[in-house]
């Protein structure tokens, strides 16, 4: 299973094993990483699993979908590298992935 | 009591013996009497996407299961919120009094207007507001009578939410109860008596517009400040609104920030009083406030539904909804759906995934103030537990006549001296 790292807004890093085929959000929630709320449970319907993908990883995490952009449109502090982690499937290619979290999920 | 799905004991025959096609779960009286739960229990089991051909609100679809509600709420391309089609409530207001606001508007205009005000409830701003909310909460709690009965709704729930709203609008503090009044007038069922006709409602809301227009005029020419009126006056998407759109957005913000949190403040205390084991668990471990807050919001479901209008034919749960049909998503039902939430009729303050509920809606219209509401409730319960023994609730709550606002008007309590 690939190891991925979530960095909280305050700088605290959490490296967890992410199960292949699940979403990055599920890897965070399943490992009790604080700061990923995921209120809708992974349906791309709430924007509370917002992460910033480190630039060098963007090619491997893929691009936002239209529905994802529509939800991110209302998140706080959206940046070009903002993604909803429930929309990023965990693949072997993501070994070593680093994502950062916003100050809060809204 | 904990597992009782039908709180009033009036589950008898009617909701289960009526022919299915006569089942009309949207009747306001059912909600006032808390008799709506068995209607929705039957629909979830027998006819989860249900068509009522005749009702006081005309024909409408009821979406009753969690996952179907999520699907409709997320599909804003097919299911419109537009005011001109009837907006977001089961009741179609007369065309001449239908009013736009960003909740009753589709993309892209919705997006632009919502973004004008949403920074006020962004995480950074919430952190800045926390101290003020705590100070106001402490002041209200310290002023409460001890050892004598009073109405919790009036002295706590209304007072705190109205103070919050006055702060967000930077509204003259001494006039803040006008906000409560306008909120109640905007949503009142005519049969409830607060206003007797649509004309009377419009007259009172015209006063609201006049009052706020004065504030707008002061602020549009002043420097930008972080209050909701200044934010709308200075944002490109909202500064050219018609007076009617301004009033629409004001009502949205007033009702959204007022009625909903108010009823969770009252409903939470009621739920705890009905579940003494949970109240004791909370007193023993105040850290459970974090998971109790979303549980209160789920259990109360302060807005029973949101409505959409289909823009094209679309299948939901095996039923074909036709273009132009009215579609009511019953959040109060989805929040009691045991296929999505374990033991959903029980109030459990330490659920594993308490935020998995529909009360804020999902998709692009999801409640903009959700995190603020949670923070207000969290602070309220933190400060209650710091200073009061168990609050005694007397009698049963007096409920609002509405199938939209799931409200409590009166909840009599005694704080032991």
Coordinates of C-alpha atoms in Angstrom, one line a residue:
Chain A
X1 CA 0.0 0.0 0.0
X2 CA 1.4 3.4 -0.9
X3 CA 2.4 5.8 1.9
X4 CA 0.9 9.3 1.7
X5 CA 1.4 12.3 3.9
X6 CA -1.2 14.8 5.0
X7 CA 0.1 18.0 6.5
X8 CA -2.2 20.0 8.8
X9 CA -2.5 23.7 8.5
X10 CA -0.3 24.0 11.6
X11 CA 2.4 22.0 10.0
X12 CA 1.8 18.6 11.7
X13 CA 2.5 15.8 9.3
X14 CA 0.6 12.5 9.2
X15 CA 2.0 9.7 7.1
X16 CA -0.4 6.8 6.6
X17 CA -0.8 3.7 4.5
X18 CA -3.4 4.3 1.8
X19 CA -5.4 1.3 0.6
X20 CA -5.4 0.9 -3.2
X21 CA -8.7 1.5 -4.9
X22 CA -10.1 3.6 -2.0
X23 CA -10.0 7.4 -2.1
X24 CA -7.4 9.6 -0.5
X25 CA -10.2 11.0 1.8
X26 CA -10.9 7.4 3.0
X27 CA -7.2 7.0 3.8
X28 CA -7.3 10.1 6.0
X29 CA -10.6 9.3 7.7
X30 CA -9.7 5.6 8.2
X31 CA -6.4 6.6 9.9
X32 CA -8.0 9.4 12.0
X33 CA -6.0 12.2 10.4
X34 CA -7.5 15.4 11.8
X35 CA -8.7 18.1 9.5
X36 CA -10.5 16.0 6.9
X37 CA -14.2 16.2 7.8
X38 CA -15.8 14.5 4.7
X39 CA -19.3 15.3 5.8
X40 CA -20.9 13.8 2.7
X41 CA -19.0 10.5 3.0
X42 CA -17.3 10.8 -0.4
X43 CA -20.1 11.9 -2.8
X44 CA -18.4 15.1 -4.0
X45 CA -21.3 17.0 -2.4
X46 CA -19.8 19.1 0.4
X47 CA -16.2 20.2 -0.1
X48 CA -15.1 19.3 3.5
X49 CA -12.2 17.1 2.4
X50 CA -10.3 19.9 0.7
X51 CA -6.6 19.5 0.3
X52 CA -3.8 21.2 -1.6
X53 CA -1.8 18.8 -3.8
X54 CA 1.9 19.6 -3.9
X55 CA 2.7 20.8 -7.5
X56 CA 5.0 17.9 -8.4
X57 CA 2.1 15.5 -7.8
X58 CA -0.6 17.1 -9.9
X59 CA 0.1 15.0 -12.9
X60 CA -0.4 11.8 -10.9
X61 CA -3.5 12.7 -8.9
X62 CA -5.3 13.7 -12.1
X63 CA -7.5 16.7 -12.9
X64 CA -10.6 18.0 -11.1
X65 CA -13.9 16.9 -12.4
X66 CA -16.6 19.5 -13.3
X67 CA -18.7 18.5 -10.2
X68 CA -15.6 18.8 -8.0
X69 CA -14.9 22.3 -9.4
X70 CA -18.4 23.3 -8.7
X71 CA -18.1 22.3 -5.0
X72 CA -14.6 23.7 -4.6
X73 CA -15.9 27.0 -5.9
X74 CA -17.4 27.6 -2.4
X75 CA -14.6 26.3 -0.3
X76 CA -12.5 28.8 1.6
X77 CA -9.0 29.7 0.4
X78 CA -9.3 27.8 -2.9
X79 CA -6.0 27.6 -4.9
X80 CA -5.1 26.3 -8.4
X81 CA -3.9 23.1 -6.7
X82 CA -7.1 22.6 -4.5
X83 CA -8.7 19.2 -4.8
X84 CA -11.4 17.2 -2.9
X85 CA -9.6 14.2 -1.6
X86 CA -12.6 12.0 -2.0
X87 CA -12.2 12.4 -5.7
X88 CA -8.5 11.2 -5.8
X89 CA -8.3 7.4 -6.1
X90 CA -5.3 5.8 -4.4
X91 CA -3.0 4.2 -7.0
X92 CA 0.4 2.7 -6.7
X93 CA 1.7 5.8 -8.4
X94 CA 0.9 7.9 -5.4
X95 CA 3.6 6.4 -3.2
X96 CA 5.1 9.3 -1.4
X97 CA 2.3 11.8 -2.2
X98 CA 2.2 14.9 0.0
X99 CA -0.9 17.0 0.4
X100 CA -1.6 20.0 2.7
X101 CA -4.8 21.0 4.4
X102 CA -6.5 24.4 4.7
X103 CA -7.1 26.1 8.0
X104 CA -10.6 24.6 8.2
X105 CA -13.1 22.7 6.2
X106 CA -16.1 24.7 5.3
Chain B
X1 CA -37.9 6.6 25.1
X2 CA -34.5 6.3 23.4
X3 CA -35.7 4.0 20.7
X4 CA -39.2 5.3 20.2
X5 CA -39.5 6.3 16.6
X6 CA -42.9 8.0 17.1
X7 CA -42.4 10.5 19.9
X8 CA -46.1 11.4 20.5
X9 CA -47.4 7.9 20.7
X10 CA -50.0 8.9 18.0
X11 CA -48.6 6.5 15.4
X12 CA -51.9 4.6 15.3
X13 CA -53.7 3.8 12.3
X14 CA -53.7 6.8 10.0
X15 CA -50.3 6.9 8.4
X16 CA -50.3 3.1 8.0
X17 CA -53.9 2.5 7.0
X18 CA -54.4 5.3 4.5
X19 CA -54.1 4.2 0.9
X20 CA -50.6 5.0 -0.2
X21 CA -51.8 7.4 -2.9
X22 CA -53.5 9.5 -0.3
X23 CA -50.5 9.9 1.9
X24 CA -49.6 13.6 2.2
X25 CA -46.7 14.0 4.5
X26 CA -46.3 17.7 4.0
X27 CA -49.2 18.9 6.1
X28 CA -47.9 21.5 8.6
X29 CA -50.1 20.2 11.4
X30 CA -48.3 16.8 11.3
X31 CA -45.0 18.7 12.2
X32 CA -46.6 20.9 14.9
X33 CA -47.9 17.7 16.5
X34 CA -44.7 15.7 15.8
X35 CA -46.8 13.1 14.0
X36 CA -44.8 13.2 10.8
X37 CA -42.2 10.6 11.7
X38 CA -44.5 7.5 11.1
X39 CA -45.6 8.9 7.7
X40 CA -42.0 9.1 6.6
X41 CA -41.2 5.7 8.1
X42 CA -44.0 4.2 6.0
X43 CA -42.8 6.0 2.9
X44 CA -39.2 5.0 3.3
X45 CA -40.3 1.4 3.6
X46 CA -43.1 1.2 1.0
X47 CA -42.7 4.1 -1.5
X48 CA -39.5 6.0 -0.9
X49 CA -40.0 8.3 -3.9
X50 CA -43.7 9.2 -3.5
X51 CA -46.2 11.3 -5.4
X52 CA -48.9 13.2 -3.7
X53 CA -51.4 14.3 -6.3
X54 CA -53.6 16.5 -4.2
X55 CA -52.6 18.6 -1.2
X56 CA -52.8 22.2 0.1
X57 CA -49.5 22.7 -1.7
X58 CA -50.7 21.1 -5.0
X59 CA -49.0 18.0 -6.4
X60 CA -45.5 17.1 -5.2
X61 CA -42.9 14.4 -5.0
X62 CA -41.5 13.3 -1.7
X63 CA -37.9 12.1 -1.6
X64 CA -37.5 10.3 1.7
X65 CA -34.4 8.2 1.6
X66 CA -30.9 9.5 2.5
X67 CA -29.2 8.4 -0.7
X68 CA -31.9 9.6 -3.0
X69 CA -32.0 13.0 -1.2
X70 CA -28.2 13.2 -1.7
X71 CA -28.6 12.5 -5.4
X72 CA -31.3 15.1 -5.9
X73 CA -29.5 17.8 -3.8
X74 CA -26.3 17.3 -5.7
X75 CA -27.9 17.4 -9.1
X76 CA -28.5 21.1 -9.5
X77 CA -28.5 20.9 -13.3
X78 CA -31.8 18.9 -13.3
X79 CA -33.3 20.1 -10.0
X80 CA -33.6 23.9 -10.0
X81 CA -33.9 26.2 -7.0
X82 CA -35.1 29.2 -9.1
X83 CA -37.5 31.5 -7.4
X84 CA -39.6 31.9 -10.6
X85 CA -40.3 28.2 -10.6
X86 CA -41.4 28.2 -7.0
X87 CA -38.1 28.3 -5.1
X88 CA -37.0 26.2 -2.3
X89 CA -40.1 25.5 -0.1
X90 CA -43.1 23.2 -0.6
X91 CA -45.4 26.2 -0.7
X92 CA -45.6 28.1 -4.0
X93 CA -46.0 31.7 -3.2
X94 CA -48.0 33.8 -5.6
X95 CA -45.8 34.8 -8.6
X96 CA -46.0 38.5 -7.6
X97 CA -44.5 37.8 -4.2
X98 CA -41.8 35.3 -5.3
X99 CA -38.5 36.8 -4.5
X100 CA -35.0 35.9 -5.6
X101 CA -32.2 35.3 -3.3
X102 CA -29.0 33.3 -3.8
X103 CA -30.6 30.2 -2.2
X104 CA -33.5 30.5 -4.6
X105 CA -31.3 30.9 -7.7
X106 CA -29.4 28.6 -10.0
X107 CA -25.7 28.7 -11.1
X108 CA -23.9 30.8 -12.2
X109 CA -25.7 33.8 -10.5
X110 CA -26.1 31.8 -7.3
X111 CA -22.4 31.2 -7.2
X112 CA -21.4 34.8 -7.6
X113 CA -23.8 36.2 -5.0
X114 CA -23.1 33.5 -2.5
X115 CA -19.4 34.2 -2.8
X116 CA -20.0 37.9 -1.9
X117 CA -21.0 36.9 1.6
X118 CA -19.4 33.5 2.3
X119 CA -16.0 34.9 3.5
X120 CA -17.8 36.1 6.7
X121 CA -18.1 32.4 7.8
X122 CA -14.8 31.2 6.5
X123 CA -12.5 29.4 9.0
X124 CA -10.3 32.4 9.6
X125 CA -13.1 34.7 10.4
X126 CA -14.8 32.1 12.6
X127 CA -11.7 32.0 14.7
X128 CA -11.9 35.8 15.1
X129 CA -15.5 35.7 16.1
X130 CA -15.2 33.0 18.7
X131 CA -14.2 35.3 21.6
X132 CA -17.2 37.6 21.0
X133 CA -19.6 34.7 20.8
X134 CA -18.3 33.3 24.1
X135 CA -18.6 36.6 25.8
X136 CA -22.2 37.1 24.7
X137 CA -23.1 33.5 25.6
X138 CA -21.7 33.9 29.1
X139 CA -23.6 37.2 29.6
X140 CA -26.9 35.6 28.5
X141 CA -26.4 32.5 30.7
X142 CA -25.4 34.6 33.7
X143 CA -28.5 36.6 33.5
X144 CA -30.9 33.6 33.6
X145 CA -33.2 33.1 36.6
X146 CA -32.3 30.3 39.0
X147 CA -34.9 28.2 40.7
X148 CA -37.8 29.5 38.7
X149 CA -39.5 28.5 35.4
X150 CA -38.8 30.4 32.2
X151 CA -39.0 29.9 28.4
X152 CA -35.6 28.7 27.2
X153 CA -36.5 29.7 23.6
X154 CA -37.2 33.3 24.5
X155 CA -34.3 33.9 26.9
X156 CA -31.6 31.8 25.4
X157 CA -32.2 30.5 21.8
X158 CA -33.7 33.6 20.4
X159 CA -31.5 36.0 22.3
X160 CA -28.2 34.3 21.3
X161 CA -29.0 33.8 17.7
X162 CA -30.4 37.3 17.3
X163 CA -27.3 38.8 18.9
X164 CA -25.1 36.8 16.5
X165 CA -27.1 38.0 13.5
X166 CA -27.0 41.6 14.7
X167 CA -23.2 41.2 14.9
X168 CA -22.9 39.7 11.4
X169 CA -25.0 42.5 9.9
X170 CA -23.5 45.1 12.3
X171 CA -27.2 45.9 12.9
X172 CA -28.1 48.4 15.7
X173 CA -28.0 46.2 18.7
X174 CA -30.9 47.7 20.5
X175 CA -33.2 46.9 17.6
X176 CA -32.1 43.3 17.2
X177 CA -35.4 41.8 18.0
X178 CA -36.7 43.2 14.8
X179 CA -34.5 40.6 13.1
X180 CA -36.3 37.8 15.0
X181 CA -39.7 39.3 14.1
X182 CA -38.9 39.7 10.4
X183 CA -37.5 36.1 10.3
X184 CA -40.7 34.8 11.9
X185 CA -42.9 36.9 9.6
X186 CA -41.0 35.7 6.5
X187 CA -41.6 32.0 7.2
X188 CA -44.9 32.1 9.1
X189 CA -47.8 29.9 7.9
X190 CA -50.8 32.2 7.6
X191 CA -52.8 29.7 9.6
X192 CA -50.5 30.2 12.6
X193 CA -51.8 33.8 13.0
X194 CA -48.6 35.9 13.2
X195 CA -49.6 37.4 9.9
X196 CA -53.0 37.1 8.5
X197 CA -52.5 37.6 4.8
X198 CA -49.8 37.8 2.2
X199 CA -50.5 41.5 2.0
X200 CA -49.7 42.0 5.7
X201 CA -46.6 39.9 5.3
X202 CA -45.4 42.1 2.4
X203 CA -46.1 45.3 4.4
X204 CA -44.0 44.2 7.3
X205 CA -41.2 43.0 5.0
X206 CA -41.3 46.4 3.3
X207 CA -40.4 47.9 6.7
X208 CA -37.5 45.5 6.9
X209 CA -36.3 46.6 3.5
X210 CA -36.6 50.3 4.4
X211 CA -34.6 49.7 7.6
X212 CA -31.8 47.8 5.8
X213 CA -31.8 50.3 2.9
X214 CA -30.7 53.0 5.3
X215 CA -27.8 50.8 6.5
X216 CA -26.9 49.9 2.9
X217 CA -26.8 53.6 1.9
X218 CA -24.5 54.4 4.8
X219 CA -22.2 51.6 3.9
X220 CA -22.0 51.6 0.2
X221 CA -20.2 54.9 0.3
X222 CA -18.1 54.1 3.3
X223 CA -14.9 51.9 3.4
X224 CA -15.5 48.2 3.1
X225 CA -16.0 46.6 6.5
X226 CA -16.5 43.0 7.4
X227 CA -20.2 42.9 7.9
X228 CA -22.8 41.3 5.6
X229 CA -24.3 44.5 4.4
X230 CA -21.0 46.1 3.5
X231 CA -19.9 42.9 1.8
X232 CA -23.0 42.9 -0.4
X233 CA -22.7 46.6 -1.0
X234 CA -19.1 46.4 -2.1
X235 CA -19.2 43.1 -4.2
X236 CA -19.7 43.4 -7.9
X237 CA -22.2 40.5 -8.0
X238 CA -24.5 42.1 -5.4
X239 CA -24.0 45.8 -5.4
X240 CA -26.4 46.3 -8.3
X241 CA -29.2 44.2 -6.9
X242 CA -32.8 45.4 -7.2
X243 CA -34.5 46.3 -3.9
X244 CA -36.5 43.1 -4.2
X245 CA -33.3 41.0 -4.6
X246 CA -31.8 42.8 -1.7
X247 CA -34.8 42.0 0.4
X248 CA -34.7 38.3 -0.8
X249 CA -31.1 38.0 0.3
X250 CA -31.7 39.7 3.6
X251 CA -34.6 37.3 4.4
X252 CA -32.3 34.4 3.4
X253 CA -29.6 35.5 5.7
X254 CA -31.9 36.4 8.6
X255 CA -33.9 33.1 8.4
X256 CA -30.7 31.1 7.7
X257 CA -28.9 32.6 10.7
X258 CA -31.7 32.9 13.0
X259 CA -34.4 30.2 12.9
X260 CA -32.2 27.3 12.3
X261 CA -29.6 27.7 15.1
X262 CA -32.4 28.9 17.4
X263 CA -34.2 25.6 17.0
X264 CA -31.1 23.5 17.5
X265 CA -30.4 25.4 20.7
X266 CA -33.9 24.5 21.9
X267 CA -34.1 21.1 20.4
X268 CA -30.7 20.0 21.9
X269 CA -31.9 20.7 25.4
X270 CA -35.2 18.9 24.7
X271 CA -33.4 15.9 23.3
X272 CA -31.1 15.7 26.3
X273 CA -34.0 16.0 28.7
X274 CA -35.7 13.1 27.0
X275 CA -32.5 11.0 27.1
X276 CA -31.2 11.4 30.6
X277 CA -28.6 8.7 30.0
X278 CA -27.1 10.9 27.3
X279 CA -27.3 14.0 29.5
X280 CA -25.4 12.2 32.2
X281 CA -22.8 11.0 29.7
X282 CA -22.3 14.6 28.6
X283 CA -21.9 15.9 32.2
X284 CA -19.4 13.1 32.9
X285 CA -17.5 13.9 29.8
X286 CA -17.9 17.4 28.3
X287 CA -15.4 16.5 25.5
X288 CA -18.4 14.8 23.9
X289 CA -19.8 18.2 23.0
X290 CA -17.9 18.0 19.7
X291 CA -19.8 15.0 18.5
X292 CA -23.1 16.0 20.3
X293 CA -23.4 19.2 18.3
X294 CA -23.8 17.5 14.9
X295 CA -26.0 14.9 16.5
X296 CA -28.3 17.7 17.8
X297 CA -28.4 19.2 14.3
X298 CA -29.3 15.8 12.8
X299 CA -31.9 14.9 15.4
X300 CA -33.6 18.3 15.3
X301 CA -33.3 18.8 11.5
X302 CA -34.2 22.5 11.9
X303 CA -35.3 22.7 8.3
X304 CA -37.6 19.8 7.5
X305 CA -37.1 20.0 3.8
X306 CA -35.8 21.8 0.7
X307 CA -37.7 21.9 -2.5
X308 CA -36.6 21.8 -6.1
X309 CA -38.3 21.9 -9.5
X310 CA -37.4 19.5 -12.2
X311 CA -36.0 21.1 -15.4
X312 CA -36.3 17.9 -17.4
X313 CA -37.7 14.4 -17.0
X314 CA -35.5 12.4 -14.6
X315 CA -35.6 9.1 -12.9
X316 CA -35.1 8.9 -9.1
X317 CA -35.4 5.6 -7.2
X318 CA -37.2 4.0 -10.2
X319 CA -39.8 6.7 -10.5
X320 CA -40.0 9.1 -13.4
X321 CA -40.1 12.7 -12.3
X322 CA -41.4 14.9 -15.1
X323 CA -40.2 18.3 -16.2
X324 CA -41.9 21.0 -14.1
X325 CA -42.7 18.7 -11.2
X326 CA -42.2 19.9 -7.6
X327 CA -39.7 17.7 -5.7
X328 CA -39.5 17.9 -1.9
X329 CA -36.4 16.5 -0.3
X330 CA -37.4 15.5 3.2
X331 CA -34.2 16.0 5.3
X332 CA -36.2 15.1 8.4
X333 CA -36.8 11.7 6.8
X334 CA -33.4 11.0 5.3
X335 CA -31.9 11.8 8.8
X336 CA -34.0 8.9 10.2
X337 CA -33.1 6.5 7.4
X338 CA -31.6 3.3 8.9
X339 CA -30.1 2.3 5.6
X340 CA -27.7 5.3 6.0
X341 CA -27.6 6.0 9.8
X342 CA -27.4 3.3 12.4
X343 CA -30.2 3.4 15.0
X344 CA -31.4 6.7 13.6
X345 CA -34.3 7.3 15.9
X346 CA -32.0 7.4 18.9
X347 CA -30.3 10.5 20.1
X348 CA -26.7 9.3 20.7
X349 CA -24.2 12.0 21.6
X350 CA -21.1 9.9 20.8
X351 CA -21.9 8.5 17.4
X352 CA -19.0 7.4 15.2
X353 CA -19.7 9.6 12.2
X354 CA -22.1 12.3 13.6
X355 CA -21.6 14.7 10.8
X356 CA -23.1 12.3 8.3
X357 CA -26.5 14.0 8.2
X358 CA -28.6 15.9 5.8
X359 CA -29.6 18.9 7.9
X360 CA -27.2 21.3 6.0
X361 CA -28.1 19.9 2.6
X362 CA -25.5 18.8 0.1
X363 CA -24.3 20.2 -3.2
X364 CA -23.8 23.8 -4.2
X365 CA -26.6 25.1 -1.9
X366 CA -25.2 23.4 1.2
X367 CA -25.6 25.7 4.2
X368 CA -23.0 28.4 4.1
X369 CA -23.2 29.1 7.9
X370 CA -22.8 25.4 9.0
X371 CA -19.5 25.8 10.8
X372 CA -20.7 29.0 12.5
X373 CA -23.8 27.3 13.7
X374 CA -21.8 24.4 15.1
X375 CA -19.4 26.8 16.8
X376 CA -22.4 28.7 18.4
X377 CA -23.8 25.4 19.7
X378 CA -20.5 24.2 21.0
X379 CA -19.8 27.3 22.9
X380 CA -23.3 27.4 24.4
X381 CA -22.9 23.8 25.7
X382 CA -19.4 24.4 27.0
X383 CA -20.6 27.4 29.0
X384 CA -23.8 25.7 30.2
X385 CA -21.8 22.7 31.6
X386 CA -19.3 25.1 33.3
X387 CA -22.0 26.7 35.4
X388 CA -25.3 24.8 35.7
X389 CA -26.3 21.6 37.2
X390 CA -28.7 19.5 35.0
X391 CA -31.4 21.9 33.6
X392 CA -34.9 20.6 34.3
X393 CA -37.4 20.7 31.4
X394 CA -41.1 21.0 32.3
X395 CA -43.9 19.8 30.0
X396 CA -43.5 19.4 26.3
X397 CA -42.3 21.9 23.8
X398 CA -44.8 24.0 21.9
X399 CA -44.0 23.6 18.2
X400 CA -44.3 25.7 15.1
X401 CA -47.0 25.1 12.5
X402 CA -44.8 24.5 9.5
X403 CA -43.5 21.7 7.4
X404 CA -40.5 23.8 6.5
X405 CA -39.1 25.3 9.7
X406 CA -39.0 22.6 12.3
X407 CA -39.3 25.0 15.2
X408 CA -39.9 25.2 18.9
X409 CA -41.7 28.3 20.3
X410 CA -41.8 27.4 23.9
X411 CA -39.7 25.1 26.1
X412 CA -40.2 25.7 29.8
X413 CA -37.2 25.0 32.0
X414 CA -35.9 25.5 35.6
X415 CA -32.2 25.9 36.3
X416 CA -31.8 24.5 39.9
X417 CA -30.7 27.3 42.3

